[in-house]
mmCIF file of C-alpha atoms in Angstrom:
data_model
loop_
_atom_site.group_PDB
_atom_site.id
_atom_site.type_symbol
_atom_site.label_atom_id
_atom_site.label_comp_id
_atom_site.label_asym_id
_atom_site.label_seq_id
_atom_site.Cartn_x
_atom_site.Cartn_y
_atom_site.Cartn_z
ATOM 1 C CA MET A 181 -0.019 -0.021 -0.034
ATOM 2 C CA ARG A 182 2.914 2.337 0.772
ATOM 3 C CA THR A 183 4.175 1.763 -2.729
ATOM 4 C CA LEU A 184 0.815 2.493 -4.268
ATOM 5 C CA ARG A 185 0.600 5.774 -2.310
ATOM 6 C CA ALA A 186 4.021 6.780 -3.477
ATOM 7 C CA MET A 187 3.084 5.955 -7.119
ATOM 8 C CA ARG A 188 -0.090 8.023 -6.840
ATOM 9 C CA SER A 189 1.905 10.890 -5.409
ATOM 10 C CA ARG A 190 4.324 10.756 -8.350
ATOM 11 C CA ILE A 191 1.424 10.703 -10.799
ATOM 12 C CA ARG A 192 -0.143 13.752 -9.201
ATOM 13 C CA ALA A 193 3.184 15.594 -9.327
ATOM 14 C CA ALA A 194 3.603 14.732 -13.044
ATOM 15 C CA LYS A 195 0.032 15.970 -13.779
ATOM 16 C CA ASN A 196 0.777 19.239 -11.948
ATOM 17 C CA ILE A 197 3.950 19.733 -14.000
ATOM 18 C CA GLN A 198 2.027 18.977 -17.204
ATOM 19 C CA GLN A 199 -0.566 21.676 -16.329
ATOM 20 C CA ILE A 200 2.128 24.197 -15.749
ATOM 21 C CA THR A 201 4.038 23.379 -18.997
ATOM 22 C CA ARG A 202 0.812 23.456 -21.067
ATOM 23 C CA ALA A 203 -0.058 26.848 -19.555
ATOM 24 C CA MET A 204 3.388 28.154 -20.419
ATOM 25 C CA LYS A 205 3.201 26.783 -23.886
ATOM 26 C CA LEU A 206 -0.064 28.644 -24.512
ATOM 27 C CA VAL A 207 1.377 31.877 -23.128
ATOM 28 C CA SER A 208 4.463 31.541 -25.311
ATOM 29 C CA ALA A 209 2.390 30.736 -28.394
ATOM 30 C CA ALA A 210 0.368 33.955 -27.864
ATOM 31 C CA ARG A 211 3.533 36.022 -27.362
ATOM 32 C CA LEU A 212 5.188 34.310 -30.317
ATOM 33 C CA ARG A 213 2.410 35.394 -32.644
ATOM 34 C CA ARG A 214 2.814 39.066 -31.700
ATOM 35 C CA ALA A 215 6.640 38.898 -31.851
ATOM 36 C CA GLN A 216 6.501 37.165 -35.235
ATOM 37 C CA ASP A 217 4.202 39.825 -36.662
ATOM 38 C CA ARG A 218 6.614 42.535 -35.429
ATOM 39 C CA VAL A 219 9.645 40.853 -36.926
ATOM 40 C CA LEU A 220 8.086 40.212 -40.293
ATOM 41 C CA ALA A 221 6.699 43.734 -40.475
ATOM 42 C CA ALA A 222 10.202 45.167 -39.727
ATOM 43 C CA ARG A 223 12.110 43.052 -42.298
ATOM 44 C CA PRO A 224 11.040 44.996 -45.431
ATOM 45 C CA TYR A 225 12.235 48.286 -43.875
ATOM 46 C CA ALA A 226 15.621 46.729 -42.879
ATOM 47 C CA GLN A 227 15.953 45.279 -46.409
ATOM 48 C CA ARG A 228 15.227 48.610 -48.005
ATOM 49 C CA MET A 229 17.834 50.242 -45.824
ATOM 50 C CA ASP A 230 20.323 47.618 -47.088
ATOM 51 C CA GLU A 231 19.441 48.470 -50.671
ATOM 52 C CA ILE A 232 19.989 52.187 -50.098
ATOM 53 C CA MET A 233 23.380 51.546 -48.482
ATOM 54 C CA ARG A 234 24.283 49.302 -51.355
ATOM 55 C CA GLU A 235 23.438 52.014 -53.861
ATOM 56 C CA LEU A 236 25.465 54.524 -51.980
ATOM 57 C CA GLY A 237 28.364 52.109 -51.978
ATOM 58 C CA HIS A 238 28.110 51.688 -55.764
ATOM 59 C CA ALA A 239 27.845 55.412 -56.398
ATOM 60 C CA GLY A 240 31.512 55.828 -55.552
ATOM 61 C CA ASP A 241 33.911 56.184 -52.584
ATOM 62 C CA LEU A 242 32.063 56.928 -49.437
ATOM 63 C CA PRO A 243 33.084 60.154 -47.611
ATOM 64 C CA ASP A 244 34.745 59.936 -44.228
ATOM 65 C CA HIS A 245 32.405 59.300 -41.333
ATOM 66 C CA PRO A 246 33.246 58.161 -37.791
ATOM 67 C CA LEU A 247 31.068 55.086 -38.119
ATOM 68 C CA LEU A 248 32.915 54.020 -41.334
ATOM 69 C CA GLN A 249 36.349 54.273 -39.892
ATOM 70 C CA ARG A 250 38.532 51.216 -40.210
ATOM 71 C CA ARG A 251 41.552 50.717 -37.950
ATOM 72 C CA GLU A 252 43.819 48.073 -36.554
ATOM 73 C CA VAL A 253 41.717 45.772 -34.389
ATOM 74 C CA ARG A 254 42.925 45.775 -30.791
ATOM 75 C CA HIS A 255 39.613 45.549 -28.913
ATOM 76 C CA VAL A 256 36.323 44.017 -30.060
ATOM 77 C CA GLY A 257 32.815 44.758 -28.731
ATOM 78 C CA PHE A 258 30.036 42.166 -28.821
ATOM 79 C CA VAL A 259 26.282 42.825 -28.247
ATOM 80 C CA ILE A 260 24.896 39.521 -27.007
ATOM 81 C CA ILE A 261 21.030 39.237 -26.872
ATOM 82 C CA THR A 262 19.782 36.487 -24.664
ATOM 83 C CA SER A 263 16.571 35.995 -22.516
ATOM 84 C CA ASP A 264 15.840 37.012 -18.921
ATOM 85 C CA ARG A 265 14.141 33.757 -18.118
ATOM 86 C CA GLY A 266 14.968 30.148 -18.679
ATOM 87 C CA LEU A 267 12.768 27.197 -19.714
ATOM 88 C CA CYS A 268 13.579 27.719 -23.452
ATOM 89 C CA GLY A 269 15.742 24.731 -24.122
ATOM 90 C CA ALA A 270 19.289 25.325 -25.373
ATOM 91 C CA TYR A 271 18.421 28.826 -26.694
ATOM 92 C CA ASN A 272 20.707 30.814 -24.357
ATOM 93 C CA MET A 273 23.578 28.382 -24.361
ATOM 94 C CA ASN A 274 23.627 28.271 -28.143
ATOM 95 C CA LEU A 275 24.133 32.054 -28.153
ATOM 96 C CA ILE A 276 26.801 31.950 -25.513
ATOM 97 C CA ARG A 277 28.610 29.286 -27.436
ATOM 98 C CA ALA A 278 28.394 31.315 -30.640
ATOM 99 C CA LEU A 279 29.978 34.282 -28.834
ATOM 100 C CA GLN A 280 32.706 32.111 -27.289
ATOM 101 C CA THR A 281 33.432 30.653 -30.752
ATOM 102 C CA ALA A 282 33.726 34.120 -32.327
ATOM 103 C CA ILE A 283 36.139 35.152 -29.566
ATOM 104 C CA ARG A 284 38.252 32.048 -30.061
ATOM 105 C CA GLU A 285 38.334 32.354 -33.886
ATOM 106 C CA GLN A 286 39.592 35.922 -33.596
ATOM 107 C CA ASN A 287 42.274 34.887 -31.032
ATOM 108 C CA LEU A 288 41.002 37.546 -28.565
ATOM 109 C CA THR A 289 41.960 37.554 -24.935
ATOM 110 C CA GLN A 290 39.348 38.352 -22.279
ATOM 111 C CA GLU A 291 40.940 41.805 -21.840
ATOM 112 C CA GLN A 292 40.366 42.596 -25.477
ATOM 113 C CA VAL A 293 36.631 41.930 -25.328
ATOM 114 C CA CYS A 294 33.968 44.404 -24.263
ATOM 115 C CA LEU A 295 30.373 43.234 -23.932
ATOM 116 C CA VAL A 296 26.977 44.855 -24.205
ATOM 117 C CA CYS A 297 24.437 42.428 -22.681
ATOM 118 C CA VAL A 298 20.704 42.422 -23.358
ATOM 119 C CA GLY A 299 19.063 39.733 -21.246
ATOM 120 C CA LYS A 300 19.931 38.473 -17.791
ATOM 121 C CA ARG A 301 21.122 35.020 -18.832
ATOM 122 C CA GLY A 302 24.049 36.252 -20.947
ATOM 123 C CA TYR A 303 24.891 38.950 -18.491
ATOM 124 C CA GLN A 304 25.079 36.528 -15.543
ATOM 125 C CA PHE A 305 27.232 34.083 -17.495
ATOM 126 C CA PHE A 306 29.887 36.512 -18.593
ATOM 127 C CA ALA A 307 29.834 38.807 -15.538
ATOM 128 C CA LYS A 308 30.647 35.738 -13.346
ATOM 129 C CA ARG A 309 33.677 35.053 -15.590
ATOM 130 C CA GLY A 310 35.065 38.600 -15.289
ATOM 131 C CA TYR A 311 34.343 39.999 -18.738
ATOM 132 C CA THR A 312 34.111 43.775 -19.110
ATOM 133 C CA ILE A 313 30.438 44.757 -19.529
ATOM 134 C CA ALA A 314 29.799 48.233 -20.815
ATOM 135 C CA LEU A 315 26.036 48.071 -20.678
ATOM 136 C CA TYR A 316 23.360 45.688 -19.393
ATOM 137 C CA ARG A 317 19.693 45.856 -20.215
ATOM 138 C CA PRO A 318 16.985 43.345 -19.310
ATOM 139 C CA MET A 319 15.083 41.679 -22.115
ATOM 140 C CA PRO A 320 11.447 42.826 -21.655
ATOM 141 C CA THR A 321 8.883 40.018 -21.477
ATOM 142 C CA ALA A 322 6.851 41.748 -24.179
ATOM 143 C CA GLY A 323 9.944 42.047 -26.403
ATOM 144 C CA ALA A 324 12.536 44.816 -26.820
ATOM 145 C CA GLY A 325 11.484 47.975 -28.628
ATOM 146 C CA LEU A 326 12.799 51.144 -30.135
ATOM 147 C CA GLU A 327 14.026 52.570 -26.724
ATOM 148 C CA ASP A 328 16.070 49.450 -26.152
ATOM 149 C CA ALA A 329 17.568 49.651 -29.595
ATOM 150 C CA ARG A 330 18.426 53.343 -29.113
ATOM 151 C CA ALA A 331 20.172 52.636 -25.810
ATOM 152 C CA VAL A 332 22.264 49.835 -27.326
ATOM 153 C CA THR A 333 23.088 51.842 -30.446
ATOM 154 C CA SER A 334 24.156 54.829 -28.383
ATOM 155 C CA ALA A 335 26.411 52.586 -26.246
ATOM 156 C CA ILE A 336 28.171 50.851 -29.139
ATOM 157 C CA SER A 337 28.532 54.135 -31.158
ATOM 158 C CA GLU A 338 30.272 55.815 -28.160
ATOM 159 C CA LEU A 339 32.539 52.772 -27.588
ATOM 160 C CA PHE A 340 33.505 52.763 -31.262
ATOM 161 C CA GLN A 341 33.950 56.488 -31.757
ATOM 162 C CA THR A 342 36.053 56.918 -28.590
ATOM 163 C CA GLU A 343 38.223 53.971 -29.845
ATOM 164 C CA GLN A 344 37.466 51.793 -26.822
ATOM 165 C CA VAL A 345 36.616 49.118 -29.354
ATOM 166 C CA ASP A 346 37.658 48.858 -32.976
ATOM 167 C CA ARG A 347 34.963 46.499 -34.207
ATOM 168 C CA VAL A 348 31.420 45.606 -32.977
ATOM 169 C CA TYR A 349 29.387 42.491 -33.593
ATOM 170 C CA LEU A 350 25.779 41.641 -32.774
ATOM 171 C CA VAL A 351 25.217 38.027 -31.432
ATOM 172 C CA TYR A 352 21.605 37.051 -31.637
ATOM 173 C CA ALA A 353 19.193 34.301 -32.741
ATOM 174 C CA HIS A 354 17.794 34.831 -36.272
ATOM 175 C CA PHE A 355 14.095 33.716 -36.340
ATOM 176 C CA VAL A 356 13.495 31.076 -39.007
ATOM 177 C CA ASN A 357 10.279 29.471 -37.641
ATOM 178 C CA PRO A 358 8.938 28.531 -34.267
ATOM 179 C CA VAL A 359 11.175 25.449 -33.990
ATOM 180 C CA THR A 360 14.352 26.851 -35.703
ATOM 181 C CA GLN A 361 16.361 29.752 -34.424
ATOM 182 C CA ARG A 362 19.763 30.289 -36.038
ATOM 183 C CA PRO A 363 22.545 31.837 -33.814
ATOM 184 C CA THR A 364 24.072 34.694 -35.812
ATOM 185 C CA VAL A 365 27.203 36.787 -35.375
ATOM 186 C CA GLN A 366 26.924 39.957 -37.519
ATOM 187 C CA GLN A 367 29.409 42.769 -37.806
ATOM 188 C CA VAL A 368 27.782 46.211 -37.390
ATOM 189 C CA LEU A 369 30.752 48.552 -36.817
ATOM 190 C CA PRO A 370 32.587 49.773 -38.740
ATOM 191 C CA ILE A 371 29.633 49.975 -41.080
ATOM 192 C CA GLU A 372 30.320 48.168 -44.322
ATOM 193 C CA PRO A 373 27.696 48.755 -47.125
ATOM 194 C CA PRO A 374 26.157 45.442 -48.263
ATOM 195 C CA VAL A 375 27.762 43.985 -51.364
ATOM 196 C CA GLY A 376 25.469 43.313 -54.306
ATOM 197 C CA ASP A 377 25.504 42.714 -58.063
ATOM 198 C CA GLU A 378 26.522 45.956 -59.724
ATOM 199 C CA ASP A 379 25.142 44.873 -63.169
ATOM 200 C CA GLY A 380 21.601 45.221 -61.973
ATOM 201 C CA THR A 381 22.116 48.410 -59.991
ATOM 202 C CA ARG A 382 19.864 51.347 -60.887
ATOM 203 C CA GLU A 383 21.548 54.768 -61.185
ATOM 204 C CA PHE A 384 20.531 57.189 -58.422
ATOM 205 C CA ILE A 385 20.940 60.947 -58.044
ATOM 206 C CA PHE A 386 21.206 61.656 -54.392
ATOM 207 C CA GLU A 387 19.843 64.788 -52.883
ATOM 208 C CA PRO A 388 21.099 66.059 -50.509
ATOM 209 C CA PRO A 389 24.761 65.359 -51.337
ATOM 210 C CA ALA A 390 26.246 62.023 -50.232
ATOM 211 C CA GLU A 391 28.092 63.568 -47.219
ATOM 212 C CA GLU A 392 24.944 65.100 -45.736
ATOM 213 C CA LEU A 393 22.917 62.039 -46.571
ATOM 214 C CA LEU A 394 25.361 59.769 -44.855
ATOM 215 C CA GLU A 395 25.378 61.934 -41.757
ATOM 216 C CA ARG A 396 21.667 61.225 -41.409
ATOM 217 C CA LEU A 397 21.556 57.709 -42.806
ATOM 218 C CA LEU A 398 24.339 55.939 -41.059
ATOM 219 C CA PRO A 399 23.107 56.341 -37.474
ATOM 220 C CA ARG A 400 19.666 55.222 -38.653
ATOM 221 C CA TYR A 401 21.082 52.285 -40.499
ATOM 222 C CA LEU A 402 22.899 51.205 -37.385
ATOM 223 C CA LEU A 403 19.804 51.643 -35.255
ATOM 224 C CA THR A 404 17.757 49.607 -37.769
ATOM 225 C CA GLN A 405 20.279 46.693 -37.603
ATOM 226 C CA VAL A 406 20.148 46.694 -33.828
ATOM 227 C CA LEU A 407 16.374 46.934 -33.664
ATOM 228 C CA GLN A 408 15.971 44.107 -36.168
ATOM 229 C CA ALA A 409 18.331 41.843 -34.127
ATOM 230 C CA LEU A 410 16.248 42.574 -30.966
ATOM 231 C CA LEU A 411 13.021 41.782 -32.757
ATOM 232 C CA GLU A 412 14.480 38.543 -34.222
ATOM 233 C CA ALA A 413 15.763 37.583 -30.769
ATOM 234 C CA SER A 414 12.403 38.185 -29.113
ATOM 235 C CA ALA A 415 10.555 35.974 -31.661
ATOM 236 C CA SER A 416 13.263 33.313 -31.329
ATOM 237 C CA GLU A 417 13.042 33.279 -27.543
ATOM 238 C CA HIS A 418 9.249 32.781 -27.597
ATOM 239 C CA GLY A 419 9.522 30.140 -30.319
ATOM 240 C CA ALA A 420 12.284 28.243 -28.299
ATOM 241 C CA ARG A 421 10.217 28.413 -25.147
ATOM 242 C CA MET A 422 6.978 27.238 -26.835
ATOM 243 C CA THR A 423 8.817 24.301 -28.385
ATOM 244 C CA ALA A 424 10.535 23.433 -25.056
ATOM 245 C CA MET A 425 7.226 23.532 -23.187
ATOM 246 C CA SER A 426 5.519 21.396 -25.815
ATOM 247 C CA MET A 427 8.219 18.775 -25.472
ATOM 248 C CA ALA A 428 7.947 18.928 -21.696
ATOM 249 C CA SER A 429 4.185 18.494 -21.790
ATOM 250 C CA ASP A 430 4.536 15.424 -24.108
ATOM 251 C CA ASN A 431 7.243 13.925 -21.829
ATOM 252 C CA ALA A 432 5.076 14.553 -18.741
ATOM 253 C CA GLY A 433 2.208 12.726 -20.563
ATOM 254 C CA LYS A 434 4.399 9.748 -21.374
ATOM 255 C CA MET A 435 5.553 9.652 -17.740
ATOM 256 C CA ILE A 436 1.973 9.679 -16.495
ATOM 257 C CA GLN A 437 1.130 6.755 -18.813
ATOM 258 C CA GLU A 438 4.119 4.739 -17.605
ATOM 259 C CA LEU A 439 3.514 5.469 -13.947
ATOM 260 C CA THR A 440 -0.180 4.621 -14.304
ATOM 261 C CA LEU A 441 0.726 1.302 -15.897
ATOM 262 C CA VAL A 442 3.091 0.509 -13.067
ATOM 263 C CA MET A 443 0.501 1.544 -10.502
ATOM 264 C CA ASN A 444 -2.118 -0.729 -12.143
ATOM 265 C CA ARG A 445 0.262 -3.662 -12.091
ATOM 266 C CA LEU A 446 1.065 -3.056 -8.376
ATOM 267 C CA ARG A 447 -2.706 -2.826 -7.609
ATOM 268 C CA GLN A 448 -3.332 -6.020 -9.518
ATOM 269 C CA ALA A 449 -0.574 -7.756 -7.735
ATOM 270 C CA ALA A 450 -1.970 -6.655 -4.383
ATOM 271 C CA ILE A 451 -5.440 -7.873 -5.320
ATOM 272 C CA THR A 452 -4.100 -11.222 -6.470
ATOM 273 C CA LYS A 453 -2.113 -11.558 -3.230
ATOM 274 C CA GLU A 454 -5.251 -10.867 -1.149
ATOM 275 C CA ILE A 455 -7.281 -13.366 -3.141
ATOM 276 C CA ALA A 456 -4.541 -15.977 -2.669
ATOM 277 C CA GLU A 457 -4.555 -15.330 1.072
ATOM 278 C CA VAL A 458 -8.360 -15.656 1.243
ATOM 279 C CA VAL A 459 -8.316 -18.900 -0.733
ATOM 280 C CA GLY A 460 -5.442 -20.170 1.383
ATOM 281 C CA GLY A 461 -7.328 -19.344 4.523
ATOM 282 C CA ALA A 462 -10.497 -21.102 3.269
ATOM 283 C CA GLU A 463 -8.510 -24.166 2.335
ATOM 284 C CA ALA A 464 -6.909 -24.235 5.808
ATOM 285 C CA LEU A 465 -10.357 -24.114 7.455
ATOM 286 C CA LYS A 466 -11.600 -27.004 5.350
ATOM 287 C CA GLY A 467 -8.562 -29.001 6.270
#
């Protein structure tokens, strides 16, 4: 009987866990729909900005601008975008590994790396290991927005223009679909106009002149890249959490089935034993 009580207790615990994971899956699915709408709506604007930068690059040599300045790389900045909360599978660790791989591939020491962390998970990991962190911002549950992008853009622009870092990368998860998020390491500073096929390029006459246009366009182009990365990361996080909670719910269901089967066998064994004892007692009385 003690074993049966323990089995019933385990089944109740598994059912409670399943209820929680199902609820979290539904919440993540609702948030994912909103985040997915935002990221898909923003992509055409980001693509159009890429096209304009490509046309400017084909128009001739770009004039000098602080955000275009190339120099010997001594220090590198990374903006890593993770989540504040867990229960999203390997989402955060995949991003942390992508950053560690980028540091290793560039033969950088810890002293040469400066981080901007969006999301508590990445911040806690690298702060605990003694990395220099120039800025930390939490990842809002509803998803990062324009104010978050402006704060990050301002921080990395200042780091780059004051020569505290000589190159800056974004490390984030590119949203492919709810079950696929691709860790991405993307250089954003110095700004390098996208490369395209010159044969199909249309000829533009720029007004105002290129220098004045770049003065307005480059900060906005950088802001667009940061905002797009934040939106992609938000959708990726909710997709990863929804997938993880779906798998957890399925696993809890399988566990409940297995435990119920074991409990039924124990109950059947107990009943059989009691019947055998009754029959044995009756036979003894007859004898």
